[in-house]
Short mmCIF file of C-alpha atoms in Angstrom, two decimals:
data_model
loop_
_atom_site.label_atom_id
_atom_site.label_comp_id
_atom_site.label_asym_id
_atom_site.label_seq_id
_atom_site.Cartn_x
_atom_site.Cartn_y
_atom_site.Cartn_z
CA MET T 1 -6.59 13.47 37.03
CA SER T 2 -3.23 12.25 35.76
CA ASP T 3 0.09 12.92 37.47
CA VAL T 4 1.02 15.08 34.47
CA ASP T 5 -2.08 17.25 34.95
CA ILE T 6 -1.44 17.52 38.69
CA GLY T 7 2.15 18.55 38.07
CA ARG T 8 1.11 21.13 35.50
CA GLN T 9 -1.46 22.69 37.83
CA ALA T 10 1.00 22.68 40.71
CA ARG T 11 3.60 24.52 38.61
CA HIS T 12 1.00 27.03 37.42
CA ALA T 13 -0.23 27.72 40.97
CA THR T 14 3.37 28.12 42.16
CA ASP T 15 4.11 30.54 39.32
CA LEU T 16 1.04 32.56 40.27
CA LEU T 17 2.21 32.67 43.88
CA GLN T 18 5.42 34.31 42.68
CA VAL T 19 3.34 36.95 40.85
CA VAL T 20 1.20 37.50 43.96
CA THR T 21 4.27 37.80 46.19
CA GLU T 22 5.91 40.36 43.93
CA ALA T 23 2.68 42.33 43.54
CA ASP T 24 2.09 42.40 47.30
CA GLN T 25 5.47 44.08 47.81
CA HIS T 26 4.29 47.01 45.67
CA LEU T 27 0.60 47.27 46.60
CA ARG T 28 1.24 49.65 49.50
CA GLY T 29 3.24 52.20 47.53
CA PRO T 30 3.19 54.46 44.46
CA ASP T 31 3.07 51.54 41.99
CA GLN T 32 -0.03 49.98 43.54
CA LEU T 33 -2.34 50.70 40.60
CA HIS T 34 -0.01 48.94 38.16
CA TRP T 35 0.35 45.85 40.33
CA ALA T 36 -3.36 45.81 41.13
CA THR T 37 -3.98 45.70 37.38
CA VAL T 38 -1.57 42.77 37.08
CA LEU T 39 -3.54 40.83 39.70
CA ARG T 40 -6.87 41.83 38.20
CA GLN T 41 -5.79 40.40 34.85
CA GLU T 42 -4.97 37.10 36.59
CA ARG T 43 -8.21 37.03 38.60
CA ASP T 44 -9.77 33.93 37.00
CA ALA T 45 -6.46 32.07 37.03
CA LEU T 46 -5.95 32.97 40.69
CA ASP T 47 -9.42 31.72 41.60
CA ASP T 48 -8.68 28.42 39.86
CA ALA T 49 -5.28 28.15 41.54
CA ILE T 50 -6.74 28.73 45.01
CA ASP T 51 -9.48 26.16 44.36
CA TRP T 52 -6.94 23.59 43.17
CA ALA T 53 -4.52 24.26 46.02
CA THR T 54 -7.33 24.12 48.61
CA SER T 55 -7.93 20.47 47.69
CA GLN T 56 -4.37 19.48 46.80
CA ASP T 57 -1.86 21.74 48.62
CA GLN T 58 -3.25 23.70 51.56
CA ARG T 59 0.13 25.30 52.31
CA LEU T 60 0.19 26.84 48.84
CA ALA T 61 -3.45 27.88 49.19
CA LEU T 62 -2.71 29.63 52.49
CA GLU T 63 0.18 31.54 50.93
CA LEU T 64 -2.00 32.63 47.99
CA VAL T 65 -4.83 33.79 50.27
CA ALA T 66 -2.42 35.65 52.55
CA GLY T 67 -0.58 37.21 49.63
CA LEU T 68 -3.82 38.53 48.14
CA SER T 69 -5.04 40.07 51.42
CA THR T 70 -4.01 43.66 50.68
CA TYR T 71 -5.33 43.47 47.12
CA TRP T 72 -8.70 42.09 48.20
CA TRP T 73 -9.29 44.66 50.94
CA MET T 74 -7.91 47.54 48.92
CA HIS T 75 -10.44 46.87 46.17
CA GLY T 76 -13.43 46.02 48.36
CA LEU T 77 -13.34 42.33 47.39
CA ARG T 78 -14.07 41.14 50.91
CA ASN T 79 -16.77 38.70 49.81
CA GLU T 80 -14.32 37.11 47.39
CA ALA T 81 -11.72 36.90 50.14
CA ALA T 82 -14.24 35.41 52.58
CA GLN T 83 -15.38 32.73 50.14
CA ALA T 84 -11.84 31.65 49.28
CA ALA T 85 -10.76 31.64 52.93
CA SER T 86 -13.89 29.78 54.07
CA ARG T 87 -13.29 26.96 51.58
CA LEU T 88 -9.69 26.72 52.70
CA LEU T 89 -10.60 26.67 56.40
CA ASP T 90 -13.12 23.92 55.70
CA ALA T 91 -10.22 21.85 54.37
CA LEU T 92 -7.83 22.78 57.19
CA GLY T 93 -10.11 22.71 60.21
CA ALA T 94 -8.21 24.07 63.21
CA GLU T 95 -4.89 22.61 62.09
CA VAL T 96 -2.19 25.21 61.47
CA PRO T 97 0.52 24.11 59.02
CA ASP T 98 4.07 24.51 60.35
CA GLY T 99 5.54 27.94 59.63
CA LEU T 100 2.26 29.38 58.34
CA ALA T 101 0.61 30.60 61.55
CA GLU T 102 0.24 34.19 60.34
CA GLU T 103 -1.16 32.98 57.04
CA TYR T 104 -3.73 30.92 58.95
CA LEU T 105 -4.59 33.99 61.01
CA LEU T 106 -5.22 36.00 57.85
CA ALA T 107 -7.50 33.28 56.47
CA VAL T 108 -9.58 33.45 59.68
CA LEU T 109 -9.70 37.24 59.48
CA HIS T 110 -11.10 37.02 55.94
CA ALA T 111 -13.67 34.39 56.87
CA ALA T 112 -14.42 35.59 60.41
CA ALA T 113 -18.20 35.76 59.91
CA ASP T 114 -18.37 32.07 58.96
CA ALA T 115 -15.31 30.66 60.75
CA ARG T 116 -15.84 28.02 63.42
CA ALA T 117 -15.35 29.01 67.04
CA ASP T 118 -12.30 26.77 67.37
CA GLN T 119 -10.73 28.41 64.30
CA VAL T 120 -11.23 31.88 65.75
CA GLU T 121 -9.77 30.66 69.05
CA GLN T 122 -6.80 29.24 67.15
CA ALA T 123 -6.32 32.58 65.39
CA GLN T 124 -6.34 34.45 68.69
CA ALA T 125 -3.91 31.92 70.14
CA ILE T 126 -1.56 32.69 67.25
CA VAL T 127 -1.73 36.38 68.16
CA LEU T 128 -1.02 35.61 71.82
CA GLN T 129 1.93 33.39 70.96
CA THR T 130 3.51 35.94 68.63
CA SER T 131 6.06 38.16 70.34
CA GLU T 132 7.50 39.93 67.30
CA PRO T 133 5.87 42.28 64.77
CA PHE T 134 3.77 40.48 62.18
CA ARG T 135 5.71 39.53 59.04
CA ARG T 136 3.03 40.84 56.69
CA PRO T 137 2.25 44.56 57.02
CA VAL T 138 -1.49 44.18 56.44
CA THR T 139 -1.98 41.67 59.27
CA VAL T 140 -2.03 44.15 62.17
CA LEU T 141 -4.53 46.39 60.38
CA LEU T 142 -6.92 43.55 59.51
CA TRP T 143 -6.64 42.01 62.98
CA SER T 144 -7.41 45.37 64.59
CA MET T 145 -10.44 45.88 62.36
CA VAL T 146 -11.89 42.35 62.50
CA LEU T 147 -11.02 40.84 65.89
CA GLY T 148 -9.70 43.87 67.76
CA PRO T 149 -13.18 45.12 68.76
CA PHE T 150 -13.84 41.73 70.44
CA THR T 151 -10.49 41.63 72.23
CA SER T 152 -9.52 43.08 75.60
CA PRO T 153 -8.06 46.60 75.45
CA GLU T 154 -4.95 45.28 77.19
CA LEU T 155 -4.27 42.74 74.44
CA VAL T 156 -4.96 45.32 71.72
CA ASP T 157 -2.42 47.67 73.32
CA GLU T 158 0.09 44.85 73.59
CA VAL T 159 -0.30 43.81 69.94
CA LEU T 160 -0.01 47.39 68.69
CA ALA T 161 3.04 48.06 70.89
CA ARG T 162 4.69 44.89 69.62
CA ASN T 163 4.19 45.99 66.01
CA GLU T 164 5.54 49.47 66.69
CA ARG T 165 8.96 47.82 66.60
CA SER T 166 8.47 47.38 62.87
CA THR T 167 10.73 49.34 60.53
CA ASP T 168 8.17 49.32 57.71
CA PRO T 169 6.77 52.88 57.21
CA TRP T 170 3.41 51.58 55.91
CA THR T 171 2.94 49.46 59.02
CA LEU T 172 3.75 52.43 61.25
CA ALA T 173 1.16 54.56 59.43
CA ALA T 174 -1.40 51.76 59.73
CA LEU T 175 -0.74 51.54 63.47
CA GLN T 176 -1.76 55.19 63.83
CA ILE T 177 -5.19 54.25 62.44
CA CYS T 178 -5.37 51.20 64.72
CA HIS T 179 -4.64 53.43 67.74
CA ALA T 180 -7.12 56.15 66.85
CA TYR T 181 -10.00 54.54 65.02
CA PRO T 182 -11.76 52.29 67.59
CA GLY T 183 -12.67 55.01 70.06
CA LEU T 184 -11.86 58.21 68.20
CA THR T 185 -10.77 59.59 71.54
CA THR T 186 -9.43 63.02 72.41
CA GLY T 187 -6.37 63.72 70.32
CA SER T 188 -7.26 61.10 67.71
CA GLU T 189 -7.50 63.77 65.01
CA ALA T 190 -3.77 64.44 65.31
CA THR T 191 -3.06 60.70 65.25
CA LEU T 192 -5.15 60.23 62.12
CA GLU T 193 -3.51 63.23 60.47
CA SER T 194 -0.18 61.57 61.18
CA ALA T 195 -1.45 58.35 59.61
CA TYR T 196 -2.59 60.23 56.52
CA ALA T 197 0.81 61.93 56.22
CA GLY T 198 2.54 58.56 56.57
CA PHE T 199 0.47 56.96 53.82
CA GLN T 200 1.00 59.98 51.58
CA LEU T 201 4.74 59.71 52.15
CA VAL T 202 4.87 56.10 50.93
CA GLY T 203 2.45 56.87 48.08
CA ASP T 204 -0.37 54.58 49.24
CA ARG T 205 -3.82 55.65 48.07
CA TRP T 206 -5.71 52.96 49.99
CA GLY T 207 -4.17 53.86 53.34
CA SER T 208 -4.77 57.55 52.63
CA SER T 209 -8.43 56.77 51.98
CA LEU T 210 -8.71 54.86 55.27
CA ALA T 211 -7.21 57.80 57.16
CA LEU T 212 -9.53 60.30 55.45
CA SER T 213 -12.54 58.10 56.22
CA ALA T 214 -11.57 57.91 59.88
CA LEU T 215 -10.98 61.67 60.02
CA ALA T 216 -14.44 62.18 58.50
CA GLU T 217 -16.00 60.02 61.21
CA GLN T 218 -14.16 61.96 63.88
CA ALA T 219 -15.42 65.24 62.40
CA ALA T 220 -18.99 63.91 62.28
CA TRP T 221 -18.82 62.93 65.96
CA ALA T 222 -17.73 66.50 66.66
CA THR T 223 -20.82 67.70 64.68
CA GLN T 224 -18.55 69.23 62.02
CA TYR T 225 -20.80 67.93 59.27
CA GLU T 226 -19.53 70.10 56.43
CA ARG T 227 -15.93 69.19 57.23
CA SER T 228 -16.85 65.52 57.45
CA ALA T 229 -18.55 65.64 54.04
CA GLU T 230 -15.47 67.28 52.51
CA LEU T 231 -13.19 64.55 53.88
CA ILE T 232 -15.51 61.84 52.59
CA SER T 233 -15.48 63.48 49.17
CA GLU T 234 -11.67 63.25 49.15
CA ALA T 235 -11.81 59.59 50.17
CA LEU T 236 -14.41 58.93 47.46
CA VAL T 237 -12.06 60.15 44.75
CA ILE T 238 -9.43 57.68 45.94
CA ALA T 239 -11.91 54.79 46.26
CA GLY T 240 -13.09 55.48 42.72
CA GLY T 241 -9.53 55.47 41.43
CA LEU T 242 -8.92 52.11 43.09
CA GLY T 243 -12.14 50.66 41.72
CA ASN T 244 -13.36 49.90 45.24
CA GLU T 245 -17.12 49.88 44.67
CA GLU T 246 -17.91 48.55 48.13
CA GLU T 247 -16.06 51.38 49.87
CA ALA T 248 -17.43 53.98 47.45
CA ALA T 249 -21.00 52.86 48.16
CA SER T 250 -20.41 53.07 51.91
CA LEU T 251 -18.82 56.51 51.63
CA LEU T 252 -21.69 57.80 49.49
CA CYS T 253 -24.17 56.63 52.12
CA ARG T 254 -22.21 58.33 54.87
CA ARG T 255 -21.99 61.58 52.92
CA ALA T 256 -25.71 61.40 52.21
CA ASP T 257 -26.42 60.99 55.94
CA LEU T 258 -24.42 64.14 56.60
CA ARG T 259 -26.23 66.09 53.90
CA LEU T 260 -29.51 64.91 55.34
CA ARG T 261 -28.47 66.37 58.70
CA LEU T 262 -27.72 69.62 56.88
CA ARG T 263 -31.20 69.39 55.26
CA ASP T 264 -29.70 69.30 51.75
CA LEU T 265 -32.36 66.79 50.73
CA HIS T 266 -31.82 66.86 46.97
CA THR T 267 -28.06 66.24 47.15
CA ALA T 268 -28.53 63.64 49.88
CA SER T 269 -30.99 61.74 47.70
CA ASP T 270 -28.56 61.82 44.78
CA ASP T 271 -25.87 60.29 47.00
CA TYR T 272 -28.23 57.61 48.30
CA ARG T 273 -29.24 56.67 44.75
CA GLN T 274 -25.60 56.38 43.65
CA ALA T 275 -24.82 54.33 46.76
CA LEU T 276 -27.72 52.00 45.99
CA VAL T 277 -26.54 51.39 42.44
CA ARG T 278 -22.98 50.65 43.55
CA ALA T 279 -24.03 48.49 46.50
CA ASN T 280 -26.35 46.41 44.32
CA ARG T 281 -23.60 46.03 41.73
CA VAL T 282 -21.27 44.34 44.23
CA GLY T 283 -23.93 42.75 46.44
CA VAL T 284 -23.32 44.70 49.65
CA LEU T 285 -26.63 44.17 51.42
CA ASP T 286 -26.11 46.41 54.45
CA THR T 287 -25.20 49.45 52.33
CA SER T 288 -28.07 48.73 49.96
CA ALA T 289 -30.51 48.66 52.88
CA ALA T 290 -29.03 51.85 54.34
CA ALA T 291 -29.36 53.64 51.00
CA ARG T 292 -33.02 52.66 50.61
CA LEU T 293 -33.83 53.80 54.13
CA GLY T 294 -31.93 57.03 53.51
CA LEU T 295 -34.07 57.72 50.45
CA ALA T 296 -37.20 57.06 52.51
CA ARG T 297 -36.00 59.41 55.24
CA ALA T 298 -35.17 62.14 52.71
CA ALA T 299 -38.65 61.82 51.23
CA ARG T 300 -40.21 62.07 54.71
CA TYR T 301 -38.18 65.16 55.54
CA GLY T 302 -39.32 66.66 52.24
CA GLY T 303 -42.98 66.01 53.05
CA ASP T 304 -43.60 63.29 50.43
CA LEU T 305 -44.93 60.74 52.89
CA ALA T 306 -46.46 58.44 50.27
CA LYS T 307 -43.12 58.08 48.52
CA ALA T 308 -41.35 57.68 51.86
CA GLN T 309 -43.65 54.81 52.83
CA GLU T 310 -43.20 53.11 49.47
CA LEU T 311 -39.43 53.27 49.77
CA ALA T 312 -39.43 52.06 53.38
CA LEU T 313 -41.68 49.11 52.50
CA VAL T 314 -39.31 48.14 49.69
CA ALA T 315 -36.39 48.37 52.12
CA LEU T 316 -38.26 46.11 54.55
CA SER T 317 -39.03 43.54 51.82
CA ARG T 318 -35.37 43.35 50.74
CA CYS T 319 -34.05 41.97 54.04
CA PRO T 320 -33.36 38.27 53.39
CA GLU T 321 -33.87 36.00 56.40
CA ASP T 322 -30.45 34.39 56.03
CA TRP T 323 -28.65 37.73 56.15
CA ASP T 324 -26.61 38.33 59.31
CA ASP T 325 -27.70 41.98 59.64
CA ALA T 326 -31.34 41.37 58.68
CA ASP T 327 -32.71 41.99 62.20
CA LEU T 328 -31.03 45.39 62.49
CA ALA T 329 -32.08 46.46 58.99
CA MET T 330 -35.67 45.33 59.60
CA THR T 331 -35.80 47.20 62.92
CA GLU T 332 -34.59 50.39 61.23
CA ALA T 333 -37.10 49.98 58.38
CA LEU T 334 -39.96 49.39 60.83
CA GLY T 335 -38.84 52.40 62.87
CA GLU T 336 -38.88 54.54 59.72
CA LEU T 337 -42.37 53.30 58.84
CA ALA T 338 -43.48 54.30 62.34
CA ALA T 339 -41.99 57.78 61.88
CA ILE T 340 -43.77 58.13 58.53
CA ALA T 341 -47.12 57.09 60.02
CA ALA T 342 -46.65 59.51 62.92
CA ALA T 343 -45.81 62.34 60.52
CA ALA T 344 -48.99 61.51 58.57
CA GLY T 345 -51.11 61.76 61.73
CA ARG T 346 -51.75 58.01 62.06
CA PRO T 347 -50.72 57.26 65.67
CA ASP T 348 -52.33 53.80 65.81
CA GLU T 349 -50.38 52.68 62.74
CA ALA T 350 -47.20 54.24 64.09
CA HIS T 351 -47.64 52.33 67.34
CA SER T 352 -48.21 49.10 65.42
CA TRP T 353 -44.95 49.55 63.49
CA ARG T 354 -43.11 50.28 66.73
CA LEU T 355 -44.50 47.09 68.28
CA LYS T 356 -43.26 45.06 65.33
CA ALA T 357 -39.86 46.67 65.67
CA GLY T 358 -39.77 45.92 69.39
CA LEU T 359 -39.33 49.60 70.16
CA VAL T 360 -42.22 49.67 72.66
CA SER T 361 -44.04 47.11 74.81
CA GLU T 362 -47.61 45.84 74.37
CA GLN T 363 -48.66 47.66 77.55
CA TYR T 364 -47.53 51.08 76.30
CA ARG T 365 -50.00 53.29 74.48
CA PRO T 366 -49.35 56.87 73.37
CA ALA T 367 -51.37 59.50 75.22
CA GLY T 368 -54.92 59.79 73.90
CA LEU T 369 -55.20 56.24 72.52
#
């Protein structure tokens, strides 16, 4: 590649960074749909720019990846974010460029499932060494969601308290979710309502959807299934408007689970089918597996055991060995097959499925066998 070509690509990537930076300033407010459209129109060019910068200018690549963080998560493009960040981390190793510690942290948060142990340790060291609020509003939310559950409660409290000194209203609303979501403890409903009000005030649809989703989970834990389904329906409208297929598929599965609890089998099955279509469209394997198992469960509850078994066997066959959540999905599918066999009056077969799932020991035998 000639120096002229390198210079041209460098200028183009730098120009795109300016677009990304300007868009990111508006993605958490009332103009987010317009600026999301701007970024969507530049999607191929941005992919090329990140690829070029990853090999030629890692500082620029880090800034592009960090600047796109809100956009990627808002639109359910987490696989895209993970792939870009993983390639960049492969080039960087555990070396943090001067002045870009938070950007490095964001790259690790995107690629957490595939990041090396030393890179995750470096990311956590960055958090420990930071005494001020994060510069980028989305950082505290993503850190809380990705690494927060694996961090001591004391450090989580410290990081959240540190960021409460922020003057950014979006960050303050996001912190309400960070405080309430992990445990959904007593009083968390009021905290999440406050988060929702904060996101509404700044005109952010994505944040509002996150708050509604968390409120729906809180309602479900309180066995308020109808209320939970209503909240999920509100969040679904927002996810659809944002074009977030991944989140929409997950929400549809959750609403279907609630309707199954309410024994609304027909509507639950409709939700599971829609979730399956959306999950397959964007390649979200865990939601796809959950939707198939949900359809099998709905068929079992409705008495169609042959259909239930067919669906559960398909779900079992669609668990690739290289998938991180394959073991859990296979266990759930095997457990469902055991429940179907038991409902059909085939205790030996049910026991066999339970053995394969590891739900019982070899020595155990149901009474009468």
